[in-house]
Tab-separated table of C-alpha atoms in Angstrom:
chain	number	residue	atom	x	y	z
X	1	UNK	CA	23.301	-15.768	-72.095
X	2	UNK	CA	25.937	-13.333	-70.973
X	3	UNK	CA	25.522	-11.653	-67.620
X	4	UNK	CA	24.556	-7.987	-67.455
X	5	UNK	CA	26.246	-5.299	-65.455
X	6	UNK	CA	24.457	-4.111	-62.361
X	7	UNK	CA	24.815	-0.441	-61.766
X	8	UNK	CA	23.326	2.209	-59.530
X	9	UNK	CA	23.962	4.674	-56.766
X	10	UNK	CA	24.725	2.878	-53.528
X	11	UNK	CA	23.780	2.506	-50.780
X	12	UNK	CA	20.109	2.435	-51.690
X	13	UNK	CA	18.017	3.871	-48.868
X	14	UNK	CA	14.306	3.931	-48.233
X	15	UNK	CA	12.453	6.969	-46.999
X	16	UNK	CA	13.629	8.482	-43.729
X	17	UNK	CA	11.283	7.590	-40.862
X	18	UNK	CA	11.379	9.927	-37.854
X	19	UNK	CA	10.055	8.803	-34.484
X	20	UNK	CA	7.437	11.281	-33.333
X	21	UNK	CA	7.773	12.983	-29.984
X	22	UNK	CA	4.948	12.562	-27.501
X	23	UNK	CA	3.962	13.861	-24.104
X	24	UNK	CA	3.234	10.955	-21.792
X	25	UNK	CA	0.752	11.059	-18.958
X	26	UNK	CA	2.103	11.869	-15.498
X	27	UNK	CA	1.610	10.166	-12.131
X	28	UNK	CA	2.617	12.396	-9.207
X	29	UNK	CA	2.288	11.588	-5.500
X	30	UNK	CA	1.643	14.386	-3.020
X	31	UNK	CA	4.237	14.906	-0.286
X	32	UNK	CA	1.791	14.536	2.619
X	33	UNK	CA	0.991	11.004	3.787
X	34	UNK	CA	-1.571	10.183	6.472
X	35	UNK	CA	-2.319	9.019	9.092
X	36	UNK	CA	-0.017	10.912	11.397
X	37	UNK	CA	1.729	9.234	14.326
X	38	UNK	CA	-0.599	7.413	16.718
X	39	UNK	CA	0.622	6.231	20.133
X	40	UNK	CA	-2.522	4.315	21.114
X	41	UNK	CA	-4.022	2.500	18.133
X	42	UNK	CA	-6.698	0.030	19.202
X	43	UNK	CA	-7.100	-3.243	17.264
X	44	UNK	CA	-9.807	-2.802	14.639
X	45	UNK	CA	-10.964	-3.801	11.178
X	46	UNK	CA	-10.688	-1.603	8.091
X	47	UNK	CA	-8.085	0.805	9.471
X	48	UNK	CA	-6.696	3.307	6.939
X	49	UNK	CA	-2.971	2.797	7.491
X	50	UNK	CA	-1.686	4.796	4.481
X	51	UNK	CA	-3.291	7.548	2.387
X	52	UNK	CA	-2.008	9.850	-0.334
X	53	UNK	CA	-3.414	11.902	-3.200
X	54	UNK	CA	-2.023	11.197	-6.672
X	55	UNK	CA	-2.284	13.675	-9.531
X	56	UNK	CA	-2.807	11.953	-12.896
X	57	UNK	CA	-1.927	14.379	-15.687
X	58	UNK	CA	-2.475	14.736	-19.468
X	59	UNK	CA	-4.624	11.616	-19.909
X	60	UNK	CA	-5.776	8.409	-18.231
X	61	UNK	CA	-3.276	5.785	-17.089
X	62	UNK	CA	-3.413	2.086	-16.271
X	63	UNK	CA	-2.282	1.010	-12.803
X	64	UNK	CA	-0.653	-2.436	-12.889
X	65	UNK	CA	0.853	-2.832	-9.418
X	66	UNK	CA	1.878	-1.142	-6.171
X	67	UNK	CA	4.300	-2.662	-3.682
X	68	UNK	CA	4.326	-1.428	-0.058
X	69	UNK	CA	6.866	-2.183	2.673
X	70	UNK	CA	5.732	-2.682	6.282
X	71	UNK	CA	8.408	-1.646	8.773
X	72	UNK	CA	8.551	-1.580	12.576
X	73	UNK	CA	8.395	-4.075	15.439
X	74	UNK	CA	5.022	-5.480	14.351
X	75	UNK	CA	4.745	-9.175	13.500
X	76	UNK	CA	3.087	-10.323	10.276
X	77	UNK	CA	0.351	-12.162	12.189
X	78	UNK	CA	-0.787	-8.914	13.836
X	79	UNK	CA	-1.875	-7.239	10.571
X	80	UNK	CA	-4.244	-8.913	8.110
X	81	UNK	CA	-6.405	-8.340	5.033
X	82	UNK	CA	-4.643	-5.530	3.223
X	83	UNK	CA	-6.797	-3.694	0.658
X	84	UNK	CA	-5.882	-1.019	-1.891
X	85	UNK	CA	-8.603	1.587	-2.468
X	86	UNK	CA	-8.737	4.297	-5.122
X	87	UNK	CA	-11.342	7.001	-4.554
X	88	UNK	CA	-13.009	4.772	-1.970
X	89	UNK	CA	-13.319	1.705	-4.223
X	90	UNK	CA	-11.173	-1.399	-3.756
X	91	UNK	CA	-8.937	-2.302	-6.688
X	92	UNK	CA	-7.375	-5.734	-7.028
X	93	UNK	CA	-7.623	-8.564	-4.545
X	94	UNK	CA	-7.242	-8.496	-0.764
X	95	UNK	CA	-3.747	-9.529	0.373
X	96	UNK	CA	-4.042	-11.681	3.487
X	97	UNK	CA	-0.696	-10.677	5.039
X	98	UNK	CA	2.760	-9.291	4.283
X	99	UNK	CA	5.304	-11.608	2.670
X	100	UNK	CA	8.554	-12.884	4.197
X	101	UNK	CA	10.310	-9.662	3.179
X	102	UNK	CA	7.621	-7.535	4.842
X	103	UNK	CA	6.171	-6.375	1.509
X	104	UNK	CA	2.537	-6.222	0.441
X	105	UNK	CA	2.155	-6.436	-3.338
X	106	UNK	CA	-1.078	-5.401	-5.015
X	107	UNK	CA	-0.776	-7.067	-8.426
X	108	UNK	CA	-3.286	-5.803	-10.999
X	109	UNK	CA	-1.319	-6.873	-14.085
X	110	UNK	CA	-4.009	-9.324	-15.215
X	111	UNK	CA	-6.671	-6.582	-15.083
X	112	UNK	CA	-5.044	-3.121	-14.852
X	113	UNK	CA	-7.133	-0.370	-13.282
X	114	UNK	CA	-7.808	2.625	-15.545
X	115	UNK	CA	-7.401	5.908	-13.697
X	116	UNK	CA	-8.759	9.024	-15.343
X	117	UNK	CA	-6.792	12.273	-15.272
X	118	UNK	CA	-7.283	14.318	-12.113
X	119	UNK	CA	-6.725	13.834	-8.383
X	120	UNK	CA	-7.048	10.226	-7.197
X	121	UNK	CA	-7.063	9.319	-3.486
X	122	UNK	CA	-5.130	6.126	-2.683
X	123	UNK	CA	-5.593	4.234	0.579
X	124	UNK	CA	-4.151	1.077	2.126
X	125	UNK	CA	-6.705	-0.385	4.516
X	126	UNK	CA	-5.987	-3.297	6.856
X	127	UNK	CA	-7.174	-5.166	9.959
X	128	UNK	CA	-5.205	-4.694	13.184
X	129	UNK	CA	-5.779	-7.878	15.162
X	130	UNK	CA	-2.923	-7.876	17.697
X	131	UNK	CA	0.519	-6.535	18.510
X	132	UNK	CA	0.127	-4.901	21.906
X	133	UNK	CA	2.799	-2.197	22.348
X	134	UNK	CA	4.320	-2.926	18.918
X	135	UNK	CA	4.520	-0.423	16.090
X	136	UNK	CA	4.467	-0.248	12.294
X	137	UNK	CA	4.634	2.079	9.307
X	138	UNK	CA	3.445	1.584	5.736
X	139	UNK	CA	5.962	2.801	3.179
X	140	UNK	CA	6.063	3.290	-0.588
X	141	UNK	CA	9.820	3.391	-0.893
X	142	UNK	CA	10.774	3.734	-4.561
X	143	UNK	CA	9.346	4.774	-7.913
X	144	UNK	CA	10.016	1.197	-9.059
X	145	UNK	CA	7.403	-0.004	-6.552
X	146	UNK	CA	4.706	1.544	-8.776
X	147	UNK	CA	3.890	0.173	-12.238
X	148	UNK	CA	1.694	2.438	-14.361
X	149	UNK	CA	1.366	2.928	-18.139
X	150	UNK	CA	0.036	5.601	-20.487
X	151	UNK	CA	-3.438	4.675	-21.780
X	152	UNK	CA	-2.689	5.874	-25.329
X	153	UNK	CA	0.931	4.861	-25.879
X	154	UNK	CA	1.202	1.856	-23.565
X	155	UNK	CA	4.544	3.167	-22.326
X	156	UNK	CA	5.651	2.905	-18.714
X	157	UNK	CA	5.376	6.125	-16.732
X	158	UNK	CA	7.890	7.125	-14.087
X	159	UNK	CA	6.033	7.754	-10.844
X	160	UNK	CA	7.141	11.026	-9.259
X	161	UNK	CA	6.745	12.248	-5.729
X	162	UNK	CA	9.036	14.899	-4.340
X	163	UNK	CA	6.609	17.820	-4.488
X	164	UNK	CA	7.852	19.093	-7.858
X	165	UNK	CA	5.961	18.607	-11.119
X	166	UNK	CA	9.171	19.038	-13.119
X	167	UNK	CA	11.557	16.729	-11.240
X	168	UNK	CA	11.750	12.996	-11.958
X	169	UNK	CA	12.916	12.104	-8.453
X	170	UNK	CA	10.882	10.155	-5.921
X	171	UNK	CA	10.913	10.564	-2.136
X	172	UNK	CA	9.851	7.756	0.187
X	173	UNK	CA	6.172	8.100	1.108
X	174	UNK	CA	5.638	6.823	4.637
X	175	UNK	CA	2.922	7.334	7.228
X	176	UNK	CA	3.422	8.321	10.866
X	177	UNK	CA	4.491	5.639	13.344
X	178	UNK	CA	1.470	3.615	14.471
X	179	UNK	CA	1.801	2.089	17.949
X	180	UNK	CA	-0.670	-0.551	19.100
X	181	UNK	CA	-2.242	0.164	22.486
X	182	UNK	CA	-1.084	-1.732	25.546
X	183	UNK	CA	-3.914	-4.044	26.567
X	184	UNK	CA	-5.458	-4.106	30.034
X	185	UNK	CA	-7.010	-6.983	31.980
X	186	UNK	CA	-9.623	-6.408	34.668
X	187	UNK	CA	-10.789	-9.206	36.988
X	188	UNK	CA	-13.917	-8.554	39.060
X	189	UNK	CA	-15.438	-10.877	41.684
X	190	UNK	CA	-18.975	-11.874	40.818
X	191	UNK	CA	-21.536	-10.368	43.189
X	192	UNK	CA	-22.986	-13.813	43.974
X	193	UNK	CA	-19.620	-15.346	44.785
X	194	UNK	CA	-19.411	-16.845	48.283
X	195	UNK	CA	-17.536	-15.166	51.124
X	196	UNK	CA	-17.080	-15.954	54.794
X	197	UNK	CA	-15.197	-18.359	57.055
X	198	UNK	CA	-14.123	-21.883	56.140
X	199	UNK	CA	-14.230	-24.517	58.889
X	200	UNK	CA	-10.870	-26.124	59.633
X	201	UNK	CA	-10.477	-29.587	58.035
X	202	UNK	CA	-13.843	-29.284	56.251
X	203	UNK	CA	-14.148	-30.987	52.886
X	204	UNK	CA	-16.068	-30.117	49.685
X	205	UNK	CA	-16.346	-26.475	50.714
X	206	UNK	CA	-17.329	-24.016	47.943
X	207	UNK	CA	-14.834	-21.151	47.825
X	208	UNK	CA	-16.312	-19.083	45.002
X	209	UNK	CA	-18.365	-18.947	41.831
């Protein structure tokens, strides 16, 4: 059988497929961060050490992680039990203490938190258990420290936070300097404690109670 001649118009192309444009959800931090500076913070449980309002736009998003840096003279043992709250409800697990690089990572990747469009109040709550006369600040330093995706498209969203809804830049979001109070010690003699003269060379004499 003799071979036939293959002919045609080359190259042969399929239909043109155009990638559709889409408007992703937005995730914008407000400029203001609380609390303000505090020069006499008493040790306490459940202290709100960082708070900011985030505007979620267009549609719901999924929060996968947030990574905060703790800076200042504070030691890791003085701050414990970090919690991330959204609209007053804890999301993710409690982080017992900052890591060796002074970061606190809230990892929700195994169960991302869905955040509906609108204003969402974020808080970092912790226990202050020591650190007399030391200080600290809680900082969200870069957009890369926030992982959030669009609920429809599954695409990563760039967190914004410089006060402009049109700019893609991110300013560090840090609370006021928190200084732990200097402790005081008061020693008071018990009212029933003995007082008076002690006989010279006496033995087994009670001096106080």
